Protein backbone atom coordinates (compact mmCIF):
# COMPACT_ATOMS: atom_id res chain seq x y z
CA UNK A 1 0.00 0.00 0.00
CA UNK A 2 1.18 3.48 -0.77
CA UNK A 3 0.09 6.88 0.46
CA UNK A 4 0.15 8.26 -3.07
CA UNK A 5 -1.51 7.51 -6.40
CA UNK A 6 1.09 8.17 -9.07
CA UNK A 7 -0.63 6.10 -11.75
CA UNK A 8 -0.68 9.11 -14.10
CA UNK A 9 3.07 9.70 -13.78
CA UNK A 10 6.01 8.31 -15.73
CA UNK A 11 9.25 8.89 -13.85
CA UNK A 12 12.82 8.67 -15.09
CA UNK A 13 15.13 7.48 -12.28
CA UNK A 14 18.77 8.01 -13.23
CA UNK A 15 20.86 6.00 -10.78
CA UNK A 16 17.90 3.65 -10.23
CA UNK A 17 20.34 0.75 -10.26
CA UNK A 18 22.10 2.11 -7.15
CA UNK A 19 21.58 1.47 -3.44
CA UNK A 20 19.26 4.41 -2.88
CA UNK A 21 17.88 4.25 -6.42
CA UNK A 22 16.50 0.77 -5.80
CA UNK A 23 14.31 2.06 -2.94
CA UNK A 24 13.21 5.05 -5.01
CA UNK A 25 12.20 2.84 -7.92
CA UNK A 26 10.34 0.44 -5.60
CA UNK A 27 8.42 3.25 -3.89
CA UNK A 28 7.43 4.88 -7.18
CA UNK A 29 6.26 1.55 -8.63
CA UNK A 30 4.32 0.83 -5.43
CA UNK A 31 2.60 4.20 -5.87
CA UNK A 32 1.49 3.13 -9.34
CA UNK A 33 3.95 5.18 -11.42
CA UNK A 34 5.56 3.90 -14.55
CA UNK A 35 9.33 4.04 -14.01
CA UNK A 36 12.12 4.24 -16.56
CA UNK A 37 15.66 3.36 -15.42
CA UNK A 38 18.59 3.90 -17.78
CA UNK A 39 22.04 2.40 -17.35
CA UNK A 40 24.97 1.54 -19.56
CA UNK A 41 25.52 -1.57 -17.44
CA UNK A 42 23.03 -4.29 -18.44
CA UNK A 43 24.08 -6.50 -15.52
CA UNK A 44 22.99 -3.79 -13.07
CA UNK A 45 19.64 -3.43 -14.85
CA UNK A 46 19.08 -7.19 -14.64
CA UNK A 47 20.01 -7.14 -10.94
CA UNK A 48 17.45 -4.36 -10.32
CA UNK A 49 14.71 -6.30 -12.08
CA UNK A 50 15.55 -9.31 -9.91
CA UNK A 51 15.50 -7.22 -6.71
CA UNK A 52 12.10 -5.73 -7.53
CA UNK A 53 10.37 -8.95 -8.53
CA UNK A 54 8.24 -9.74 -11.57
CA UNK A 55 4.99 -8.15 -10.37
CA UNK A 56 6.48 -4.71 -9.74
CA UNK A 57 8.66 -4.93 -12.85
CA UNK A 58 5.55 -4.88 -15.05
CA UNK A 59 5.49 -1.07 -14.89
CA UNK A 60 9.27 -0.76 -15.03
CA UNK A 61 11.20 -0.08 -18.22
CA UNK A 62 14.93 -0.71 -18.18
CA UNK A 63 16.85 1.13 -20.88
CA UNK A 64 20.35 0.03 -21.80
CA UNK A 65 21.78 3.45 -22.58
CA UNK A 66 24.59 5.66 -21.18
CA UNK A 67 23.94 9.17 -19.85
CA UNK A 68 27.18 10.36 -18.25
CA UNK A 69 28.20 12.81 -21.00
CA UNK A 70 26.21 15.69 -22.53
CA UNK A 71 25.91 13.80 -25.83
CA UNK A 72 24.85 10.53 -24.18
CA UNK A 73 22.23 12.21 -21.97
CA UNK A 74 20.86 14.14 -24.95
CA UNK A 75 20.65 10.93 -26.99
CA UNK A 76 18.83 9.26 -24.09
CA UNK A 77 16.32 12.12 -23.98
CA UNK A 78 15.75 11.70 -27.73
CA UNK A 79 15.26 7.97 -27.30
CA UNK A 80 12.70 8.57 -24.53
CA UNK A 81 10.93 11.47 -26.27
CA UNK A 82 7.78 9.43 -26.92
CA UNK A 83 7.64 7.88 -23.44
CA UNK A 84 5.55 10.64 -21.88
CA UNK A 85 7.99 11.29 -19.05
CA UNK A 86 6.35 13.52 -16.43
CA UNK A 87 9.04 13.57 -13.73
CA UNK A 88 12.74 12.86 -13.27
CA UNK A 89 14.87 11.84 -10.31
CA UNK A 90 18.68 11.99 -10.28
CA UNK A 91 20.06 9.60 -7.63
CA UNK A 92 23.60 9.37 -8.92
CA UNK A 93 27.02 9.54 -7.35
CA UNK A 94 28.09 7.24 -4.56
CA UNK A 95 30.27 7.61 -1.47
CA UNK A 96 34.05 7.69 -1.20
CA UNK A 97 36.13 8.71 1.77
CA UNK A 98 39.83 8.37 2.55
CA UNK A 99 41.91 11.31 1.36
CA UNK A 100 42.49 14.74 2.87
CA UNK A 101 42.57 17.61 0.37
CA UNK A 102 46.35 17.53 0.48
CA UNK A 103 46.36 13.83 -0.34
CA UNK A 104 43.82 13.92 -3.19
CA UNK A 105 44.76 12.20 -6.41
CA UNK A 106 43.54 13.61 -9.67
CA UNK A 107 41.88 10.27 -10.33
CA UNK A 108 39.73 10.60 -7.18
CA UNK A 109 38.87 14.20 -8.02
CA UNK A 110 37.83 13.31 -11.55
CA UNK A 111 35.70 10.35 -10.40
CA UNK A 112 34.03 11.80 -7.29
CA UNK A 113 33.64 15.43 -8.34
CA UNK A 114 34.02 15.99 -12.07
CA UNK A 115 32.30 12.83 -13.27
CA UNK A 116 29.39 13.11 -10.81
CA UNK A 117 28.77 16.81 -11.42
CA UNK A 118 29.13 16.46 -15.20
CA UNK A 119 26.55 13.66 -15.19
CA UNK A 120 24.12 15.74 -13.12
CA UNK A 121 24.48 18.70 -15.47
CA UNK A 122 24.19 16.45 -18.54
CA UNK A 123 20.93 14.99 -17.22
CA UNK A 124 19.45 18.34 -16.20
CA UNK A 125 20.45 19.82 -19.56
CA UNK A 126 18.77 16.97 -21.43
CA UNK A 127 15.64 16.43 -19.34
CA UNK A 128 14.49 19.66 -17.64
CA UNK A 129 12.95 20.97 -20.88
CA UNK A 130 11.63 17.51 -21.76
CA UNK A 131 9.28 17.50 -18.75
CA UNK A 132 5.80 19.03 -18.74
CA UNK A 133 5.00 22.25 -16.85
CA UNK A 134 3.38 20.22 -14.05
CA UNK A 135 6.36 17.88 -13.84
CA UNK A 136 9.07 17.63 -11.22
CA UNK A 137 12.81 17.11 -11.17
CA UNK A 138 14.22 15.76 -7.90
CA UNK A 139 17.93 15.81 -7.06
CA UNK A 140 19.07 13.34 -4.38
CA UNK A 141 22.05 14.24 -2.25
CA UNK A 142 23.44 13.61 1.22
CA UNK A 143 24.14 15.70 4.30
CA UNK A 144 27.81 15.83 3.25
CA UNK A 145 26.69 18.42 0.70
CA UNK A 146 25.80 20.88 3.46
CA UNK A 147 28.33 19.85 6.13
CA UNK A 148 31.90 18.99 5.13
CA UNK A 149 33.04 15.49 5.97
CA UNK A 150 36.80 15.17 6.49
CA UNK A 151 38.47 13.02 3.81
CA UNK A 152 35.30 13.05 1.67
CA UNK A 153 35.98 16.46 0.07
CA UNK A 154 35.13 15.64 -3.56
CA UNK A 155 31.82 14.00 -2.55
CA UNK A 156 30.94 16.98 -0.31
CA UNK A 157 31.85 19.47 -3.04
CA UNK A 158 29.92 17.53 -5.69
CA UNK A 159 26.87 17.57 -3.40
CA UNK A 160 27.22 21.33 -2.89
CA UNK A 161 27.44 21.86 -6.66
CA UNK A 162 24.34 19.73 -7.08
CA UNK A 163 22.41 21.89 -4.58
CA UNK A 164 23.38 24.97 -6.57
CA UNK A 165 22.46 23.24 -9.84
CA UNK A 166 18.97 22.78 -8.42
CA UNK A 167 18.80 26.47 -7.55
CA UNK A 168 19.95 27.40 -11.04
CA UNK A 169 17.32 25.12 -12.60
CA UNK A 170 14.67 26.68 -10.32
CA UNK A 171 15.73 30.18 -11.33
CA UNK A 172 15.76 29.34 -15.03
CA UNK A 173 12.76 27.00 -15.35
CA UNK A 174 10.71 29.09 -12.89
CA UNK A 175 8.69 26.15 -11.64
CA UNK A 176 7.96 24.49 -15.00
CA UNK A 177 8.91 21.86 -14.02
CA UNK A 178 9.40 22.36 -10.30
CA UNK A 179 12.84 21.33 -9.00
CA UNK A 180 13.57 19.98 -5.53
CA UNK A 181 16.71 18.82 -3.74
CA UNK A 182 16.24 16.09 -1.18
CA UNK A 183 19.07 15.92 1.36
CA UNK A 184 19.28 12.48 2.95
CA UNK A 185 21.30 11.13 5.88
CA UNK A 186 23.00 7.72 5.88
CA UNK A 187 20.80 5.08 4.27
CA UNK A 188 20.23 1.45 5.20
CA UNK A 189 20.40 -0.35 1.87
CA UNK A 190 21.29 -3.63 0.21
CA UNK A 191 24.99 -2.81 0.52
CA UNK A 192 24.66 -1.59 4.13
CA UNK A 193 21.84 -3.65 5.66
CA UNK A 194 22.45 -2.49 9.24
CA UNK A 195 22.38 1.01 10.67
CA UNK A 196 21.20 3.25 13.47
CA UNK A 197 17.48 3.25 14.17
CA UNK A 198 17.10 6.88 13.10
CA UNK A 199 18.56 6.17 9.65
CA UNK A 200 16.18 5.94 6.71
CA UNK A 201 16.04 2.79 4.65
CA UNK A 202 16.32 3.05 0.87
CA UNK A 203 12.58 2.33 0.71
CA UNK A 204 11.87 5.25 3.07
CA UNK A 205 14.07 7.48 0.91
CA UNK A 206 11.83 6.28 -1.92
CA UNK A 207 8.74 7.29 0.06
CA UNK A 208 10.18 10.78 0.39
CA UNK A 209 10.70 10.94 -3.38
CA UNK A 210 7.18 9.63 -4.10
CA UNK A 211 5.89 12.35 -1.77
CA UNK A 212 7.79 15.05 -3.65
CA UNK A 213 6.53 13.76 -7.00
CA UNK A 214 2.95 13.66 -5.68
CA UNK A 215 2.96 17.05 -3.93
CA UNK A 216 2.81 20.09 -6.25
CA UNK A 217 3.29 22.38 -3.25
CA UNK A 218 6.84 21.10 -2.84
CA UNK A 219 8.58 23.25 -5.41
CA UNK A 220 11.92 24.89 -5.95
CA UNK A 221 13.36 24.21 -2.54
CA UNK A 222 15.95 22.16 -0.71
CA UNK A 223 14.30 19.69 1.65
CA UNK A 224 16.24 18.02 4.46
CA UNK A 225 15.08 14.50 5.30
CA UNK A 226 18.12 13.06 7.07
CA UNK A 227 16.31 10.85 9.62
CA UNK A 228 13.11 8.90 10.19
CA UNK A 229 11.75 11.75 12.37
CA UNK A 230 12.50 14.31 9.67
CA UNK A 231 10.76 12.15 7.06
CA UNK A 232 7.69 11.80 9.26
CA UNK A 233 7.69 15.58 9.71
CA UNK A 234 7.87 16.08 5.95
CA UNK A 235 5.09 13.61 5.22
CA UNK A 236 2.88 15.05 7.97
CA UNK A 237 3.47 18.72 7.16
CA UNK A 238 2.77 18.50 3.46
CA UNK A 239 0.27 15.63 3.20
N1 LIG B 1 23.95 5.48 0.28
C1 LIG B 1 23.76 6.39 1.24
O1 LIG B 1 23.89 6.09 2.45
C2 LIG B 1 23.35 7.78 0.88
C3 LIG B 1 23.05 8.68 1.92
C4 LIG B 1 22.64 9.97 1.61
C5 LIG B 1 22.56 10.36 0.29
N2 LIG B 1 22.86 9.49 -0.70
C6 LIG B 1 22.78 9.99 -2.07
O2 LIG B 1 22.04 9.11 -2.89
C7 LIG B 1 22.55 9.17 -4.23
C8 LIG B 1 22.86 7.77 -4.69
O3 LIG B 1 23.75 7.15 -3.77
P1 LIG B 1 23.92 5.56 -3.72
O4 LIG B 1 24.46 5.23 -2.39
O5 LIG B 1 22.69 4.92 -4.19
O6 LIG B 1 25.08 5.36 -4.80
P2 LIG B 1 25.36 4.07 -5.69
O7 LIG B 1 24.85 2.84 -5.05
O8 LIG B 1 26.80 4.14 -6.06
O9 LIG B 1 24.48 4.33 -6.99
C9 LIG B 1 24.67 5.47 -7.76
C10 LIG B 1 24.27 5.15 -9.18
O10 LIG B 1 24.54 6.33 -9.96
C11 LIG B 1 24.81 5.95 -11.30
N3 LIG B 1 25.81 6.87 -11.89
C12 LIG B 1 25.71 7.39 -13.12
N4 LIG B 1 26.70 8.22 -13.38
C13 LIG B 1 27.48 8.22 -12.29
C14 LIG B 1 28.68 8.90 -11.99
N5 LIG B 1 29.26 9.74 -12.85
N6 LIG B 1 29.23 8.68 -10.78
C15 LIG B 1 28.64 7.81 -9.91
N7 LIG B 1 27.47 7.17 -10.15
C16 LIG B 1 26.91 7.36 -11.35
C17 LIG B 1 25.20 4.50 -11.29
O11 LIG B 1 24.18 3.84 -12.02
P3 LIG B 1 24.34 3.31 -13.51
O12 LIG B 1 25.74 3.49 -13.94
O13 LIG B 1 23.93 1.86 -13.44
O14 LIG B 1 23.35 4.10 -14.28
C18 LIG B 1 25.08 4.05 -9.83
O15 LIG B 1 24.40 2.81 -9.71
C19 LIG B 1 23.76 10.08 -4.17
O16 LIG B 1 23.37 11.38 -4.54
C20 LIG B 1 24.15 10.07 -2.71
O17 LIG B 1 24.79 11.25 -2.29
C21 LIG B 1 23.25 8.21 -0.45
PDB file of C-alpha atoms in Angstrom, residues 99-214:
ATOM      1  CA  UNK A  99      41.913  11.306   1.365  1.00  0.00           C
ATOM      2  CA  UNK A 100      42.494  14.736   2.874  1.00  0.00           C
ATOM      3  CA  UNK A 101      42.566  17.612   0.374  1.00  0.00           C
ATOM      4  CA  UNK A 102      46.354  17.528   0.476  1.00  0.00           C
ATOM      5  CA  UNK A 103      46.363  13.829  -0.343  1.00  0.00           C
ATOM      6  CA  UNK A 104      43.820  13.917  -3.193  1.00  0.00           C
ATOM      7  CA  UNK A 105      44.764  12.202  -6.405  1.00  0.00           C
ATOM      8  CA  UNK A 106      43.541  13.612  -9.668  1.00  0.00           C
ATOM      9  CA  UNK A 107      41.876  10.267 -10.327  1.00  0.00           C
ATOM     10  CA  UNK A 108      39.726  10.595  -7.180  1.00  0.00           C
ATOM     11  CA  UNK A 109      38.873  14.200  -8.022  1.00  0.00           C
ATOM     12  CA  UNK A 110      37.834  13.312 -11.554  1.00  0.00           C
ATOM     13  CA  UNK A 111      35.701  10.352 -10.399  1.00  0.00           C
ATOM     14  CA  UNK A 112      34.035  11.800  -7.286  1.00  0.00           C
ATOM     15  CA  UNK A 113      33.644  15.427  -8.335  1.00  0.00           C
ATOM     16  CA  UNK A 114      34.020  15.990 -12.065  1.00  0.00           C
ATOM     17  CA  UNK A 115      32.305  12.834 -13.267  1.00  0.00           C
ATOM     18  CA  UNK A 116      29.395  13.113 -10.815  1.00  0.00           C
ATOM     19  CA  UNK A 117      28.775  16.810 -11.420  1.00  0.00           C
ATOM     20  CA  UNK A 118      29.132  16.462 -15.203  1.00  0.00           C
ATOM     21  CA  UNK A 119      26.553  13.663 -15.194  1.00  0.00           C
ATOM     22  CA  UNK A 120      24.118  15.739 -13.122  1.00  0.00           C
ATOM     23  CA  UNK A 121      24.478  18.699 -15.470  1.00  0.00           C
ATOM     24  CA  UNK A 122      24.192  16.453 -18.545  1.00  0.00           C
ATOM     25  CA  UNK A 123      20.931  14.994 -17.220  1.00  0.00           C
ATOM     26  CA  UNK A 124      19.453  18.338 -16.196  1.00  0.00           C
ATOM     27  CA  UNK A 125      20.448  19.821 -19.562  1.00  0.00           C
ATOM     28  CA  UNK A 126      18.769  16.971 -21.430  1.00  0.00           C
ATOM     29  CA  UNK A 127      15.637  16.430 -19.337  1.00  0.00           C
ATOM     30  CA  UNK A 128      14.487  19.665 -17.640  1.00  0.00           C
ATOM     31  CA  UNK A 129      12.952  20.967 -20.878  1.00  0.00           C
ATOM     32  CA  UNK A 130      11.629  17.507 -21.763  1.00  0.00           C
ATOM     33  CA  UNK A 131       9.281  17.496 -18.754  1.00  0.00           C
ATOM     34  CA  UNK A 132       5.800  19.034 -18.736  1.00  0.00           C
ATOM     35  CA  UNK A 133       5.001  22.248 -16.853  1.00  0.00           C
ATOM     36  CA  UNK A 134       3.379  20.220 -14.048  1.00  0.00           C
ATOM     37  CA  UNK A 135       6.357  17.880 -13.841  1.00  0.00           C
ATOM     38  CA  UNK A 136       9.068  17.629 -11.219  1.00  0.00           C
ATOM     39  CA  UNK A 137      12.815  17.110 -11.166  1.00  0.00           C
ATOM     40  CA  UNK A 138      14.222  15.761  -7.900  1.00  0.00           C
ATOM     41  CA  UNK A 139      17.933  15.807  -7.063  1.00  0.00           C
ATOM     42  CA  UNK A 140      19.068  13.345  -4.379  1.00  0.00           C
ATOM     43  CA  UNK A 141      22.046  14.237  -2.254  1.00  0.00           C
ATOM     44  CA  UNK A 142      23.440  13.611   1.219  1.00  0.00           C
ATOM     45  CA  UNK A 143      24.142  15.702   4.298  1.00  0.00           C
ATOM     46  CA  UNK A 144      27.813  15.826   3.250  1.00  0.00           C
ATOM     47  CA  UNK A 145      26.686  18.423   0.699  1.00  0.00           C
ATOM     48  CA  UNK A 146      25.804  20.881   3.464  1.00  0.00           C
ATOM     49  CA  UNK A 147      28.334  19.854   6.130  1.00  0.00           C
ATOM     50  CA  UNK A 148      31.898  18.994   5.134  1.00  0.00           C
ATOM     51  CA  UNK A 149      33.044  15.487   5.971  1.00  0.00           C
ATOM     52  CA  UNK A 150      36.803  15.167   6.493  1.00  0.00           C
ATOM     53  CA  UNK A 151      38.467  13.022   3.812  1.00  0.00           C
ATOM     54  CA  UNK A 152      35.301  13.053   1.666  1.00  0.00           C
ATOM     55  CA  UNK A 153      35.980  16.456   0.073  1.00  0.00           C
ATOM     56  CA  UNK A 154      35.126  15.642  -3.562  1.00  0.00           C
ATOM     57  CA  UNK A 155      31.819  13.999  -2.545  1.00  0.00           C
ATOM     58  CA  UNK A 156      30.943  16.983  -0.312  1.00  0.00           C
ATOM     59  CA  UNK A 157      31.850  19.470  -3.038  1.00  0.00           C
ATOM     60  CA  UNK A 158      29.915  17.533  -5.693  1.00  0.00           C
ATOM     61  CA  UNK A 159      26.865  17.573  -3.399  1.00  0.00           C
ATOM     62  CA  UNK A 160      27.218  21.331  -2.886  1.00  0.00           C
ATOM     63  CA  UNK A 161      27.438  21.856  -6.656  1.00  0.00           C
ATOM     64  CA  UNK A 162      24.336  19.733  -7.077  1.00  0.00           C
ATOM     65  CA  UNK A 163      22.412  21.887  -4.580  1.00  0.00           C
ATOM     66  CA  UNK A 164      23.384  24.971  -6.566  1.00  0.00           C
ATOM     67  CA  UNK A 165      22.462  23.244  -9.843  1.00  0.00           C
ATOM     68  CA  UNK A 166      18.968  22.777  -8.418  1.00  0.00           C
ATOM     69  CA  UNK A 167      18.799  26.474  -7.548  1.00  0.00           C
ATOM     70  CA  UNK A 168      19.946  27.405 -11.044  1.00  0.00           C
ATOM     71  CA  UNK A 169      17.316  25.125 -12.595  1.00  0.00           C
ATOM     72  CA  UNK A 170      14.668  26.680 -10.323  1.00  0.00           C
ATOM     73  CA  UNK A 171      15.731  30.182 -11.335  1.00  0.00           C
ATOM     74  CA  UNK A 172      15.761  29.336 -15.028  1.00  0.00           C
ATOM     75  CA  UNK A 173      12.759  27.005 -15.350  1.00  0.00           C
ATOM     76  CA  UNK A 174      10.711  29.089 -12.888  1.00  0.00           C
ATOM     77  CA  UNK A 175       8.687  26.155 -11.638  1.00  0.00           C
ATOM     78  CA  UNK A 176       7.956  24.495 -15.000  1.00  0.00           C
ATOM     79  CA  UNK A 177       8.913  21.865 -14.016  1.00  0.00           C
ATOM     80  CA  UNK A 178       9.399  22.356 -10.297  1.00  0.00           C
ATOM     81  CA  UNK A 179      12.838  21.327  -9.003  1.00  0.00           C
ATOM     82  CA  UNK A 180      13.568  19.977  -5.535  1.00  0.00           C
ATOM     83  CA  UNK A 181      16.706  18.821  -3.739  1.00  0.00           C
ATOM     84  CA  UNK A 182      16.236  16.092  -1.178  1.00  0.00           C
ATOM     85  CA  UNK A 183      19.068  15.922   1.357  1.00  0.00           C
ATOM     86  CA  UNK A 184      19.280  12.479   2.951  1.00  0.00           C
ATOM     87  CA  UNK A 185      21.296  11.129   5.876  1.00  0.00           C
ATOM     88  CA  UNK A 186      23.004   7.717   5.877  1.00  0.00           C
ATOM     89  CA  UNK A 187      20.801   5.082   4.268  1.00  0.00           C
ATOM     90  CA  UNK A 188      20.233   1.451   5.199  1.00  0.00           C
ATOM     91  CA  UNK A 189      20.401  -0.349   1.874  1.00  0.00           C
ATOM     92  CA  UNK A 190      21.287  -3.628   0.211  1.00  0.00           C
ATOM     93  CA  UNK A 191      24.988  -2.813   0.515  1.00  0.00           C
ATOM     94  CA  UNK A 192      24.660  -1.594   4.133  1.00  0.00           C
ATOM     95  CA  UNK A 193      21.844  -3.649   5.659  1.00  0.00           C
ATOM     96  CA  UNK A 194      22.454  -2.487   9.244  1.00  0.00           C
ATOM     97  CA  UNK A 195      22.382   1.014  10.669  1.00  0.00           C
ATOM     98  CA  UNK A 196      21.201   3.249  13.470  1.00  0.00           C
ATOM     99  CA  UNK A 197      17.476   3.255  14.174  1.00  0.00           C
ATOM    100  CA  UNK A 198      17.096   6.883  13.098  1.00  0.00           C
ATOM    101  CA  UNK A 199      18.564   6.166   9.649  1.00  0.00           C
ATOM    102  CA  UNK A 200      16.181   5.938   6.713  1.00  0.00           C
ATOM    103  CA  UNK A 201      16.043   2.787   4.647  1.00  0.00           C
ATOM    104  CA  UNK A 202      16.322   3.051   0.873  1.00  0.00           C
ATOM    105  CA  UNK A 203      12.583   2.325   0.706  1.00  0.00           C
ATOM    106  CA  UNK A 204      11.871   5.247   3.071  1.00  0.00           C
ATOM    107  CA  UNK A 205      14.067   7.484   0.911  1.00  0.00           C
ATOM    108  CA  UNK A 206      11.830   6.278  -1.918  1.00  0.00           C
ATOM    109  CA  UNK A 207       8.735   7.285   0.063  1.00  0.00           C
ATOM    110  CA  UNK A 208      10.183  10.781   0.395  1.00  0.00           C
ATOM    111  CA  UNK A 209      10.695  10.939  -3.381  1.00  0.00           C
ATOM    112  CA  UNK A 210       7.182   9.632  -4.102  1.00  0.00           C
ATOM    113  CA  UNK A 211       5.890  12.347  -1.769  1.00  0.00           C
ATOM    114  CA  UNK A 212       7.791  15.047  -3.647  1.00  0.00           C
ATOM    115  CA  UNK A 213       6.525  13.760  -7.005  1.00  0.00           C
ATOM    116  CA  UNK A 214       2.946  13.661  -5.680  1.00  0.00           C
TER     117      UNK A 214
END
